[in-house]
Short mmCIF file of C-alpha atoms in Angstrom, two decimals:
data_model
loop_
_atom_site.label_atom_id
_atom_site.label_comp_id
_atom_site.label_asym_id
_atom_site.label_seq_id
_atom_site.Cartn_x
_atom_site.Cartn_y
_atom_site.Cartn_z
CA MET W 12 3.26 20.72 23.93
CA SER W 13 2.34 17.97 21.48
CA ARG W 14 3.72 18.32 17.99
CA LEU W 15 0.66 16.57 16.64
CA THR W 16 -2.70 18.28 16.33
CA PRO W 17 -6.12 16.67 16.05
CA GLU W 18 -6.53 18.15 12.58
CA LEU W 19 -3.22 16.72 11.39
CA LEU W 20 -4.04 13.32 12.86
CA LEU W 21 -7.42 13.15 11.12
CA ARG W 22 -5.85 14.18 7.81
CA ALA W 23 -3.31 11.41 8.26
CA TYR W 24 -6.04 8.81 8.83
CA ALA W 25 -7.79 10.06 5.69
CA CYS W 26 -4.55 9.35 3.80
CA GLY W 27 -4.17 5.85 5.29
CA LEU W 28 -1.52 6.74 7.88
CA PHE W 29 -1.47 6.23 11.64
CA PRO W 30 1.13 7.12 14.29
CA MET W 31 3.14 4.80 16.53
CA ALA W 32 6.06 5.11 18.93
CA ASP W 33 8.94 2.67 19.36
CA SER W 34 8.10 2.29 23.05
CA ARG W 35 6.12 3.81 25.87
CA GLU W 36 9.20 5.79 26.91
CA SER W 37 10.09 7.03 23.42
CA PRO W 38 9.65 10.79 22.90
CA GLU W 39 9.15 10.35 19.14
CA VAL W 40 6.28 9.13 16.98
CA PHE W 41 6.40 7.99 13.37
CA TRP W 42 3.83 7.42 10.64
CA VAL W 43 2.90 3.94 9.43
CA ASP W 44 1.25 2.86 6.17
CA PRO W 45 1.69 -0.94 6.04
CA GLN W 46 2.08 -2.86 2.81
CA GLN W 47 -0.50 -5.30 4.20
CA ARG W 48 -3.39 -3.89 6.24
CA GLY W 49 -5.59 -5.70 8.73
CA ILE W 50 -9.34 -5.08 8.46
CA PHE W 51 -12.61 -6.60 9.62
CA PRO W 52 -15.06 -7.11 6.76
CA LEU W 53 -18.05 -5.99 8.81
CA GLU W 54 -20.52 -8.14 6.90
CA HIS W 55 -18.49 -11.28 7.64
CA PHE W 56 -17.65 -10.73 11.29
CA HIS W 57 -17.60 -14.09 13.09
CA VAL W 58 -18.51 -14.58 16.75
CA PRO W 59 -17.21 -17.95 18.03
CA ARG W 60 -19.87 -20.08 19.71
CA ARG W 61 -18.41 -19.86 23.22
CA LEU W 62 -18.06 -16.09 22.97
CA ARG W 63 -21.60 -15.80 21.63
CA LYS W 64 -22.81 -17.47 24.83
CA THR W 65 -20.75 -15.04 26.93
CA VAL W 66 -22.23 -12.05 25.10
CA ARG W 67 -25.78 -13.36 25.62
CA GLN W 68 -25.12 -13.80 29.33
CA ASN W 69 -24.36 -10.07 29.69
CA ARG W 70 -21.44 -10.95 31.94
CA PHE W 71 -20.07 -7.42 31.65
CA GLU W 72 -21.71 -4.04 31.74
CA VAL W 73 -20.71 -2.45 28.44
CA ARG W 74 -20.38 1.33 28.44
CA ILE W 75 -19.44 3.79 25.72
CA ASP W 76 -17.08 6.75 26.17
CA THR W 77 -17.26 6.89 29.98
CA ALA W 78 -13.59 6.15 30.69
CA PHE W 79 -11.67 6.87 27.50
CA HIS W 80 -8.47 8.01 29.23
CA ASP W 81 -8.48 5.02 31.57
CA VAL W 82 -8.89 2.65 28.63
CA MET W 83 -5.91 4.24 26.89
CA LYS W 84 -3.77 4.01 30.00
CA LYS W 85 -4.61 0.36 30.52
CA CYS W 86 -3.84 -0.35 26.86
CA ALA W 87 -0.47 1.34 27.40
CA ALA W 88 0.36 -0.59 30.57
CA PRO W 89 2.55 -3.73 30.53
CA ALA W 90 0.50 -6.94 30.51
CA LYS W 91 1.02 -10.67 30.46
CA GLY W 92 2.84 -11.53 27.25
CA ARG W 93 3.38 -7.85 26.46
CA ASP W 94 6.18 -6.04 28.23
CA GLY W 95 6.21 -2.99 26.00
CA THR W 96 3.74 -0.83 24.11
CA TRP W 97 3.80 1.72 21.31
CA ILE W 98 1.54 4.15 23.22
CA ASN W 99 3.73 6.98 24.53
CA GLU W 100 2.82 10.23 26.27
CA GLU W 101 2.31 12.13 23.03
CA ILE W 102 -0.11 9.52 21.74
CA LEU W 103 -1.98 9.53 25.06
CA ASP W 104 -2.28 13.31 24.77
CA ILE W 105 -3.35 13.60 21.15
CA TYR W 106 -5.99 10.87 21.26
CA GLY W 107 -7.36 12.42 24.41
CA ARG W 108 -7.76 15.63 22.46
CA LEU W 109 -9.47 13.75 19.63
CA PHE W 110 -11.85 12.24 22.18
CA ALA W 111 -12.70 15.71 23.46
CA LEU W 112 -13.67 16.64 19.89
CA GLY W 113 -15.88 13.56 19.51
CA ALA W 114 -13.58 11.90 16.96
CA ALA W 115 -12.34 9.06 19.19
CA HIS W 116 -14.33 6.57 21.23
CA SER W 117 -13.97 3.83 23.78
CA VAL W 118 -15.98 0.66 24.31
CA GLU W 119 -15.62 -0.48 27.91
CA CYS W 120 -16.43 -3.65 29.84
CA TRP W 121 -17.16 -3.17 33.54
CA ARG W 122 -17.81 -5.63 36.33
CA ASP W 123 -18.82 -4.64 39.87
CA GLY W 124 -17.80 -1.05 39.19
CA HIS W 125 -14.35 -1.94 37.87
CA LEU W 126 -13.06 -1.42 34.33
CA VAL W 127 -11.91 -4.89 33.26
CA GLY W 128 -11.58 -4.60 29.50
CA GLY W 129 -12.07 -2.36 26.53
CA LEU W 130 -10.79 -0.79 23.35
CA TYR W 131 -10.46 2.61 21.76
CA GLY W 132 -10.23 3.98 18.24
CA VAL W 133 -10.86 6.85 15.87
CA SER W 134 -14.07 7.53 13.97
CA LEU W 135 -13.89 9.38 10.67
CA ALA W 136 -16.89 9.50 8.31
CA GLY W 137 -17.75 5.84 7.59
CA GLY W 138 -14.49 4.42 8.90
CA PHE W 139 -13.48 3.29 12.38
CA PHE W 140 -9.80 2.81 13.08
CA GLY W 141 -9.20 0.47 15.99
CA GLU W 142 -6.11 1.38 17.98
CA SER W 143 -5.68 -0.94 20.95
CA MET W 144 -7.51 -3.11 23.46
CA PHE W 145 -6.89 -4.66 26.87
CA HIS W 146 -8.46 -7.14 29.23
CA LEU W 147 -8.14 -7.89 32.94
CA GLU W 148 -10.76 -10.63 32.85
CA THR W 149 -11.23 -13.44 30.36
CA ASP W 150 -13.19 -12.40 27.24
CA ALA W 151 -13.58 -8.77 28.31
CA SER W 152 -11.78 -7.32 25.28
CA LYS W 153 -13.52 -9.82 22.99
CA VAL W 154 -16.93 -8.72 24.23
CA ALA W 155 -15.90 -5.11 23.61
CA VAL W 156 -15.04 -6.00 20.00
CA VAL W 157 -18.43 -7.65 19.50
CA HIS W 158 -20.23 -4.60 20.84
CA LEU W 159 -18.11 -2.32 18.66
CA VAL W 160 -18.93 -4.25 15.49
CA ALA W 161 -22.65 -4.18 16.29
CA ARG W 162 -22.44 -0.43 16.81
CA LEU W 163 -20.60 0.07 13.51
CA ARG W 164 -23.03 -2.10 11.56
CA ILE W 165 -26.08 -0.34 12.97
CA GLY W 166 -24.40 3.04 12.44
CA GLY W 167 -23.71 2.49 8.74
CA TYR W 168 -19.91 2.21 8.86
CA ARG W 169 -18.11 0.73 5.87
CA LEU W 170 -14.63 0.09 7.25
CA LEU W 171 -13.18 -1.29 10.48
CA ASP W 172 -9.41 -0.95 10.30
CA THR W 173 -7.36 -3.14 12.66
CA GLN W 174 -4.00 -1.88 11.30
CA PHE W 175 -2.30 -5.27 11.59
CA LEU W 176 -3.62 -8.84 11.50
CA THR W 177 -3.10 -11.00 14.59
CA ASP W 178 -4.22 -14.52 15.46
CA HIS W 179 -6.47 -12.97 18.11
CA LEU W 180 -8.31 -10.90 15.49
CA ALA W 181 -8.32 -13.60 12.82
CA GLN W 182 -10.67 -15.76 14.94
CA PHE W 183 -13.34 -13.11 14.35
CA GLY W 184 -12.84 -13.03 10.59
CA ALA W 185 -10.22 -10.29 10.32
CA ILE W 186 -8.19 -10.47 7.11
CA GLU W 187 -5.15 -8.84 5.57
CA ILE W 188 -5.37 -6.91 2.31
CA PRO W 189 -2.79 -5.07 0.17
CA ARG W 190 -2.26 -1.36 0.71
CA GLU W 191 -3.88 -0.47 -2.64
CA ALA W 192 -7.05 -2.40 -1.80
CA TYR W 193 -7.16 -0.78 1.63
CA HIS W 194 -6.96 2.70 0.13
CA GLU W 195 -9.92 1.89 -2.11
CA LEU W 196 -11.98 0.83 0.92
CA LEU W 197 -10.83 3.94 2.75
CA ARG W 198 -12.00 6.25 -0.05
CA ASP W 199 -15.39 4.56 0.00
CA ALA W 200 -15.65 4.90 3.78
CA LEU W 201 -14.68 8.57 3.71
CA GLY W 202 -17.56 9.24 1.33
CA THR W 203 -20.07 7.60 3.71
CA HIS W 204 -22.03 9.18 6.55
CA ALA W 205 -22.13 7.03 9.68
CA GLU W 206 -23.36 7.47 13.25
CA PHE W 207 -21.48 5.97 16.18
CA TYR W 208 -24.32 6.44 18.68
CA ARG W 209 -27.18 4.99 16.63
CA LEU W 210 -27.11 1.79 18.67
CA PRO W 211 -28.58 2.67 22.08
CA GLU W 212 -26.11 2.49 24.93
CA GLY W 213 -26.92 -0.37 27.25
CA ALA W 214 -28.09 -2.67 24.43
CA ASP W 215 -28.12 -6.22 25.77
CA GLY W 216 -26.14 -9.09 24.34
CA ALA W 217 -29.03 -10.55 22.36
CA SER W 218 -29.65 -7.23 20.61
CA VAL W 219 -25.94 -6.85 19.87
CA LEU W 220 -25.71 -10.30 18.31
CA GLN W 221 -28.82 -9.63 16.26
CA ALA W 222 -27.27 -6.41 14.95
CA ILE W 223 -24.22 -8.35 13.79
CA THR W 224 -26.11 -11.12 12.04
CA GLN W 225 -28.85 -9.09 10.38
CA THR W 226 -28.44 -8.31 6.69
CA SER W 227 -27.86 -4.73 5.58
#
């Protein structure tokens, strides 16, 4: 039985903590509260020109919460340039339980009936905490990120936490901020009501891009 509970995990997120494992095979998890935190300033999210064209073309069918467990498993699987992962069995279990409670979500890219990219994360008040993403086709995970940001903007979210900053995320405008500044943003987000499903499922690429560029 998992030592974590959904209630404990949500309390941890509210305190600025998130769990990781040393490897997929590790039986242990540990709590992380980085000195420098990666975030997306939602009002300054940048969609590169080539990706904007891909989104408009509706190359992928984007679904919400239809294959959460499959998204997690693909995020945990070895991939090109990534032999290991921090997603172990306990993390697979506890986030699955959060999903069952409506506190975790997946954004999925499908093509010809196959899941080819996506991401998952935790939703708490006005904050969304991105956990991991994967792609089996070029741009699939990037399109999922664009759709996520549109959903968060339309839904009234105040914080999109990426945990760490990577070059991949920086191209969209992700930045790194000190722990103290992050905790201020977190307190603001926790005092905000947001709705993950306000953007209709099946919104086309043009609508998604409009949602990102429109002013609040």
